DNA sequence: CCCATTACTTACAAATTTGTTTGTACCGCA
DNA sequence: TGCGGTACAAACAAATTTGTAAGTAATGGG
């Protein structure tokens, strides 16, 4: 995501909020437009870059790369490079990410329910 | 948050993604930096604007207003204005928002756990 | 009349996120 | 030699989100 300004109000705010609230911490890790979508896809096992790209509608290669990098840094996925040509790389959920599965399932159910209840707009 | 460009790639993407995935739909509703923090505070009953502002470190009045408006539009909170001077307004979770409570509790627990497991950064 | 209080609104500016386009390395194949 | 496939990276541009600073209305109290 490019670097952030170290001392922007945003950054200061964020670090402050994060350290004082586990929930916000979690949201920071898995929030944003793509992260959960990516994790979701990996729910049933490894996938390679191109598979993710094809399965996630609307994502660009750049975004996929960026998000994968972040997820890796946060310890939510592992990245395995196979020394072949053409290159092959695959991604897999870590244990800690697997613990999120029930959560995103519930959230998904809630989403479905909410979608029906507030269809106007 | 100000209007969005109707036909930006972002918007198109978002609506597409949202309609095809309940999870992303949910994330759209409660994602972002402040929404869950606000909902959290309301977990134990109504609060007025100033109470929210004081309890949520780092939020500005503008952000609080904007987020509250969105949450209201999405049917997650109700807004009650008391015809007094100085004004008094309070906010309360709706039923559908209450259904999120267990989810954010789990997420919070996960956050706490993750925080300890990946302290390096 | 002046001030304080509350819950905002508005205009503007800065920061952050996302997208577009082009390019890279490697090898095998025609 | 040129092309194709894979998994990216870099430069740049646009969109979106967040923050700052300054109002506003209504009214009771001094």
Coordinates of C-alpha atoms (C1' of nucleotides) in Angstrom, one line a residue:
Chain A
X1 CA 0.0 0.0 0.0
X2 CA 2.9 2.3 -0.3
X3 CA 4.4 3.7 2.8
X4 CA 2.4 5.7 5.3
X5 CA 3.5 8.9 6.8
X6 CA 4.9 8.0 10.2
X7 CA 3.4 11.0 11.9
X8 CA 0.2 11.7 10.2
X9 CA -2.7 12.0 12.5
X10 CA -4.1 8.9 10.9
X11 CA -1.1 6.8 11.9
X12 CA -1.0 8.1 15.4
X13 CA -4.6 7.6 15.8
X14 CA -4.5 4.2 14.4
X15 CA -1.6 2.9 16.6
X16 CA -3.3 4.4 19.6
X17 CA -6.6 2.8 18.8
X18 CA -5.1 -0.5 17.9
X19 CA -3.1 -0.9 21.1
X20 CA -6.1 -0.2 23.2
X21 CA -8.7 -2.3 21.5
X22 CA -8.4 -5.9 20.4
X23 CA -11.3 -5.6 18.2
X24 CA -9.9 -2.7 16.3
X25 CA -6.6 -4.6 16.1
X26 CA -8.4 -7.5 14.5
X27 CA -10.2 -5.2 12.1
X28 CA -7.0 -3.7 11.0
X29 CA -5.6 -7.1 10.2
X30 CA -8.5 -8.4 8.2
X31 CA -10.3 -5.3 7.3
X32 CA -10.3 -3.6 3.9
X33 CA -11.9 -4.5 0.7
X34 CA -10.0 -7.7 -0.2
X35 CA -8.5 -9.4 2.7
X36 CA -11.4 -11.5 3.8
X37 CA -12.3 -12.4 0.2
X38 CA -8.8 -13.7 -0.2
X39 CA -8.8 -15.7 3.0
X40 CA -12.2 -17.1 2.1
X41 CA -10.9 -18.6 -1.0
X42 CA -8.1 -20.3 0.8
X43 CA -10.5 -21.9 3.2
X44 CA -10.4 -25.3 1.4
X45 CA -6.6 -25.4 0.8
X46 CA -3.8 -23.9 -1.1
X47 CA -4.3 -21.8 -4.2
X48 CA -1.8 -20.3 -6.5
X49 CA -1.7 -16.6 -7.5
X50 CA -3.5 -17.1 -10.8
X51 CA -6.2 -19.1 -9.2
X52 CA -6.9 -16.4 -6.7
X53 CA -6.9 -13.8 -9.3
X54 CA -9.4 -15.7 -11.4
X55 CA -11.7 -16.5 -8.5
X56 CA -11.9 -13.1 -7.1
X57 CA -13.9 -11.0 -9.4
X58 CA -12.7 -7.4 -9.7
X59 CA -9.3 -7.7 -8.1
X60 CA -6.3 -6.5 -10.0
X61 CA -3.0 -8.2 -9.9
X62 CA -1.5 -5.3 -8.0
X63 CA -4.1 -5.4 -5.3
X64 CA -3.8 -9.1 -5.0
X65 CA -0.1 -8.8 -4.7
X66 CA -0.3 -6.1 -2.1
X67 CA -2.9 -7.8 0.0
X68 CA -1.1 -11.2 -0.1
X69 CA 2.0 -9.5 1.0
X70 CA 0.3 -8.0 4.0
X71 CA -1.5 -11.1 4.9
X72 CA 1.8 -12.9 4.8
X73 CA 3.5 -10.3 7.0
X74 CA 0.7 -10.6 9.5
X75 CA 1.1 -14.3 9.7
X76 CA -2.3 -15.2 8.2
X77 CA -1.0 -17.0 5.1
X78 CA 2.1 -18.7 4.0
X79 CA 3.7 -18.3 0.6
X80 CA 5.5 -21.1 -1.1
X81 CA 7.6 -20.5 -4.2
X82 CA 8.2 -23.5 -6.4
X83 CA 11.4 -23.2 -8.4
X84 CA 9.9 -23.8 -11.8
X85 CA 9.5 -22.0 -15.0
X86 CA 7.1 -20.5 -15.5
X87 CA 7.0 -19.7 -11.8
X88 CA 4.5 -21.2 -9.4
X89 CA 3.6 -19.8 -6.1
X90 CA 1.0 -20.9 -3.7
X91 CA -0.7 -19.6 -0.7
X92 CA -2.2 -21.3 2.3
X93 CA -3.9 -20.3 5.5
X94 CA -1.9 -20.4 8.7
X95 CA -3.4 -21.9 11.9
X96 CA -4.3 -18.5 13.2
X97 CA -6.1 -17.7 10.1
X98 CA -8.0 -20.9 10.3
X99 CA -9.3 -19.8 13.6
X100 CA -11.1 -17.1 11.8
X101 CA -13.1 -19.4 9.6
X102 CA -16.1 -19.7 12.0
X103 CA -16.1 -16.0 12.5
X104 CA -16.3 -15.1 8.8
X105 CA -18.9 -17.7 8.3
X106 CA -21.1 -16.1 11.0
X107 CA -20.4 -12.8 9.5
X108 CA -21.4 -14.0 6.2
X109 CA -24.7 -15.4 7.5
X110 CA -25.4 -12.1 9.2
X111 CA -24.6 -10.3 5.9
X112 CA -27.1 -12.5 4.0
X113 CA -29.8 -11.8 6.6
X114 CA -29.1 -8.1 6.8
X115 CA -29.2 -7.9 3.0
X116 CA -32.7 -9.1 3.0
X117 CA -33.9 -7.0 5.8
X118 CA -32.6 -3.7 4.5
X119 CA -33.1 -4.1 0.8
X120 CA -34.1 -0.5 0.2
X121 CA -31.3 1.9 -0.8
Chain B
X1 CA -18.4 10.6 3.4
X2 CA -19.2 12.9 0.7
X3 CA -20.6 11.5 -2.5
X4 CA -18.8 8.9 -4.5
X5 CA -18.4 9.0 -8.2
X6 CA -21.1 6.8 -9.5
X7 CA -19.0 5.2 -12.2
X8 CA -15.6 5.0 -10.8
X9 CA -14.0 1.6 -11.0
X10 CA -14.1 1.5 -7.2
X11 CA -17.9 1.9 -7.1
X12 CA -18.5 -0.6 -9.8
X13 CA -16.2 -3.1 -8.3
X14 CA -17.7 -2.6 -4.9
X15 CA -21.3 -3.1 -5.9
X16 CA -20.4 -6.1 -7.9
X17 CA -18.5 -7.7 -5.1
X18 CA -21.1 -6.8 -2.6
X19 CA -23.9 -8.4 -4.4
X20 CA -22.0 -11.6 -5.0
X21 CA -20.7 -12.1 -1.5
X22 CA -22.5 -11.9 1.8
X23 CA -19.3 -11.6 3.6
X24 CA -18.1 -8.6 1.8
X25 CA -21.5 -7.1 2.1
X26 CA -21.2 -7.5 5.9
X27 CA -17.7 -6.0 5.8
X28 CA -18.9 -3.1 3.9
X29 CA -21.5 -2.4 6.5
X30 CA -19.4 -2.6 9.6
X31 CA -15.9 -2.2 8.2
X32 CA -13.8 0.9 8.3
X33 CA -12.0 2.5 11.1
X34 CA -14.7 3.6 13.4
X35 CA -18.0 1.6 13.0
X36 CA -17.3 -1.3 15.2
X37 CA -15.8 0.9 17.8
X38 CA -19.0 2.8 17.9
X39 CA -21.2 -0.2 17.9
X40 CA -19.1 -1.7 20.7
X41 CA -19.8 1.2 23.0
X42 CA -23.5 0.9 22.5
X43 CA -23.4 -2.7 23.5
X44 CA -24.7 -1.9 27.0
X45 CA -27.4 0.5 26.0
X46 CA -28.0 4.0 24.7
X47 CA -25.4 6.7 24.7
X48 CA -25.6 10.2 23.6
X49 CA -23.4 11.9 21.1
X50 CA -21.1 13.5 23.6
X51 CA -20.7 10.3 25.5
X52 CA -19.6 8.5 22.4
X53 CA -17.3 11.2 21.6
X54 CA -15.7 11.1 25.0
X55 CA -15.4 7.3 25.1
X56 CA -13.9 6.8 21.7
X57 CA -10.4 8.1 21.8
X58 CA -9.2 9.8 18.7
X59 CA -12.5 10.3 16.9
X60 CA -13.4 13.7 15.8
X61 CA -16.9 15.1 15.9
X62 CA -17.1 15.0 12.1
X63 CA -16.1 11.4 11.9
X64 CA -18.5 10.5 14.7
X65 CA -21.3 12.3 12.9
X66 CA -20.6 10.7 9.6
X67 CA -20.3 7.2 10.9
X68 CA -23.4 7.5 13.0
X69 CA -25.3 8.7 10.0
X70 CA -24.2 5.7 8.0
X71 CA -24.9 3.2 10.7
X72 CA -28.4 4.7 11.0
X73 CA -29.0 4.5 7.3
X74 CA -27.9 0.8 7.4
X75 CA -30.3 0.1 10.1
X76 CA -27.7 -0.7 12.7
X77 CA -28.6 2.1 15.2
X78 CA -31.5 4.2 16.0
X79 CA -31.2 7.9 16.6
X80 CA -33.5 9.7 19.1
X81 CA -33.7 13.4 19.4
X82 CA -35.0 14.9 22.5
X83 CA -36.6 18.3 22.0
X84 CA -34.6 20.1 24.6
X85 CA -32.1 22.9 24.8
X86 CA -29.3 22.3 24.7
X87 CA -30.1 19.4 22.4
X88 CA -29.9 15.8 23.4
X89 CA -29.6 13.0 21.0
X90 CA -29.1 9.4 21.8
X91 CA -28.2 6.3 19.9
X92 CA -29.1 2.7 20.4
X93 CA -28.4 -0.6 18.7
X94 CA -31.1 -2.2 16.6
X95 CA -31.9 -5.8 16.8
X96 CA -29.9 -6.6 13.8
X97 CA -26.9 -4.9 15.2
X98 CA -27.3 -6.8 18.5
X99 CA -26.9 -10.0 16.5
X100 CA -23.4 -8.9 15.8
X101 CA -22.4 -8.8 19.4
X102 CA -21.2 -12.4 19.6
X103 CA -19.3 -11.9 16.4
X104 CA -17.3 -8.9 17.5
X105 CA -16.6 -10.6 20.8
X106 CA -15.0 -13.5 19.0
X107 CA -13.2 -11.2 16.8
X108 CA -11.9 -9.3 19.7
X109 CA -10.7 -12.5 21.3
X110 CA -9.0 -13.5 18.2
X111 CA -7.4 -10.1 18.0
X112 CA -6.0 -10.4 21.5
X113 CA -4.6 -13.8 20.7
X114 CA -3.1 -12.8 17.5
X115 CA -1.6 -9.7 19.0
X116 CA 0.4 -11.9 21.3
X117 CA 1.4 -14.4 18.7
X118 CA 2.7 -11.8 16.2
X119 CA 4.3 -9.1 18.4
X120 CA 7.2 -8.6 16.1
X121 CA 6.2 -6.2 13.4
Chain C
dC1 C1' -26.9 41.6 25.8
dC2 C1' -23.3 38.1 26.4
dC3 C1' -22.0 33.5 27.3
dA4 C1' -22.2 28.6 27.7
dT5 C1' -23.8 24.1 26.1
dT6 C1' -25.0 20.4 22.6
dA7 C1' -25.0 18.3 18.4
dC8 C1' -24.1 19.0 14.6
dT9 C1' -22.6 21.3 9.4
dT10 C1' -19.6 23.3 6.0
dA11 C1' -15.5 24.3 3.4
dC12 C1' -11.1 23.0 2.7
dA13 C1' -6.8 20.2 2.9
dA14 C1' -4.1 16.2 3.6
dA15 C1' -3.5 11.3 3.8
dT16 C1' -4.5 6.8 2.2
dT17 C1' -6.2 3.4 -0.8
dT18 C1' -7.1 1.7 -5.3
dG19 C1' -6.5 1.4 -10.2
dT20 C1' -4.0 1.7 -14.9
dT21 C1' -0.3 0.8 -17.6
dT22 C1' 3.9 -0.9 -18.8
dG23 C1' 7.8 -3.8 -17.9
dT24 C1' 10.7 -7.9 -16.0
dA25 C1' 12.8 -12.7 -15.7
dC26 C1' 12.9 -17.2 -16.9
dC27 C1' 12.6 -21.2 -20.0
dG28 C1' 10.6 -24.1 -23.6
dC29 C1' 8.6 -24.3 -28.1
dA30 C1' 7.8 -23.2 -33.1
Chain D
dT1 C1' 14.3 -15.2 -33.1
dG2 C1' 9.9 -14.4 -31.4
dC3 C1' 6.1 -15.7 -28.5
dG4 C1' 3.7 -17.4 -24.5
dG5 C1' 2.9 -18.2 -19.6
dT6 C1' 3.6 -16.9 -14.5
dA7 C1' 4.0 -13.9 -10.8
dC8 C1' 5.0 -10.2 -9.8
dA9 C1' 7.3 -4.6 -9.6
dA10 C1' 7.3 0.4 -10.6
dA11 C1' 5.6 4.8 -12.0
dC12 C1' 1.9 7.4 -12.1
dA13 C1' -3.0 8.9 -11.6
dA14 C1' -7.5 9.0 -9.7
dA15 C1' -10.8 8.1 -6.0
dT16 C1' -11.9 7.8 -1.4
dT17 C1' -11.3 8.6 3.4
dT18 C1' -10.0 11.3 7.2
dG19 C1' -8.8 15.5 9.6
dT20 C1' -8.9 20.8 10.7
dA21 C1' -10.9 24.8 11.6
dA22 C1' -14.6 27.5 11.8
dG23 C1' -19.4 28.2 12.0
dT24 C1' -24.8 27.4 13.5
dA25 C1' -29.3 27.3 16.2
dA26 C1' -31.8 27.4 20.3
dT27 C1' -32.3 28.9 25.1
dG28 C1' -31.6 29.6 30.0
dG29 C1' -28.7 32.1 33.2
dG30 C1' -26.2 36.2 34.7

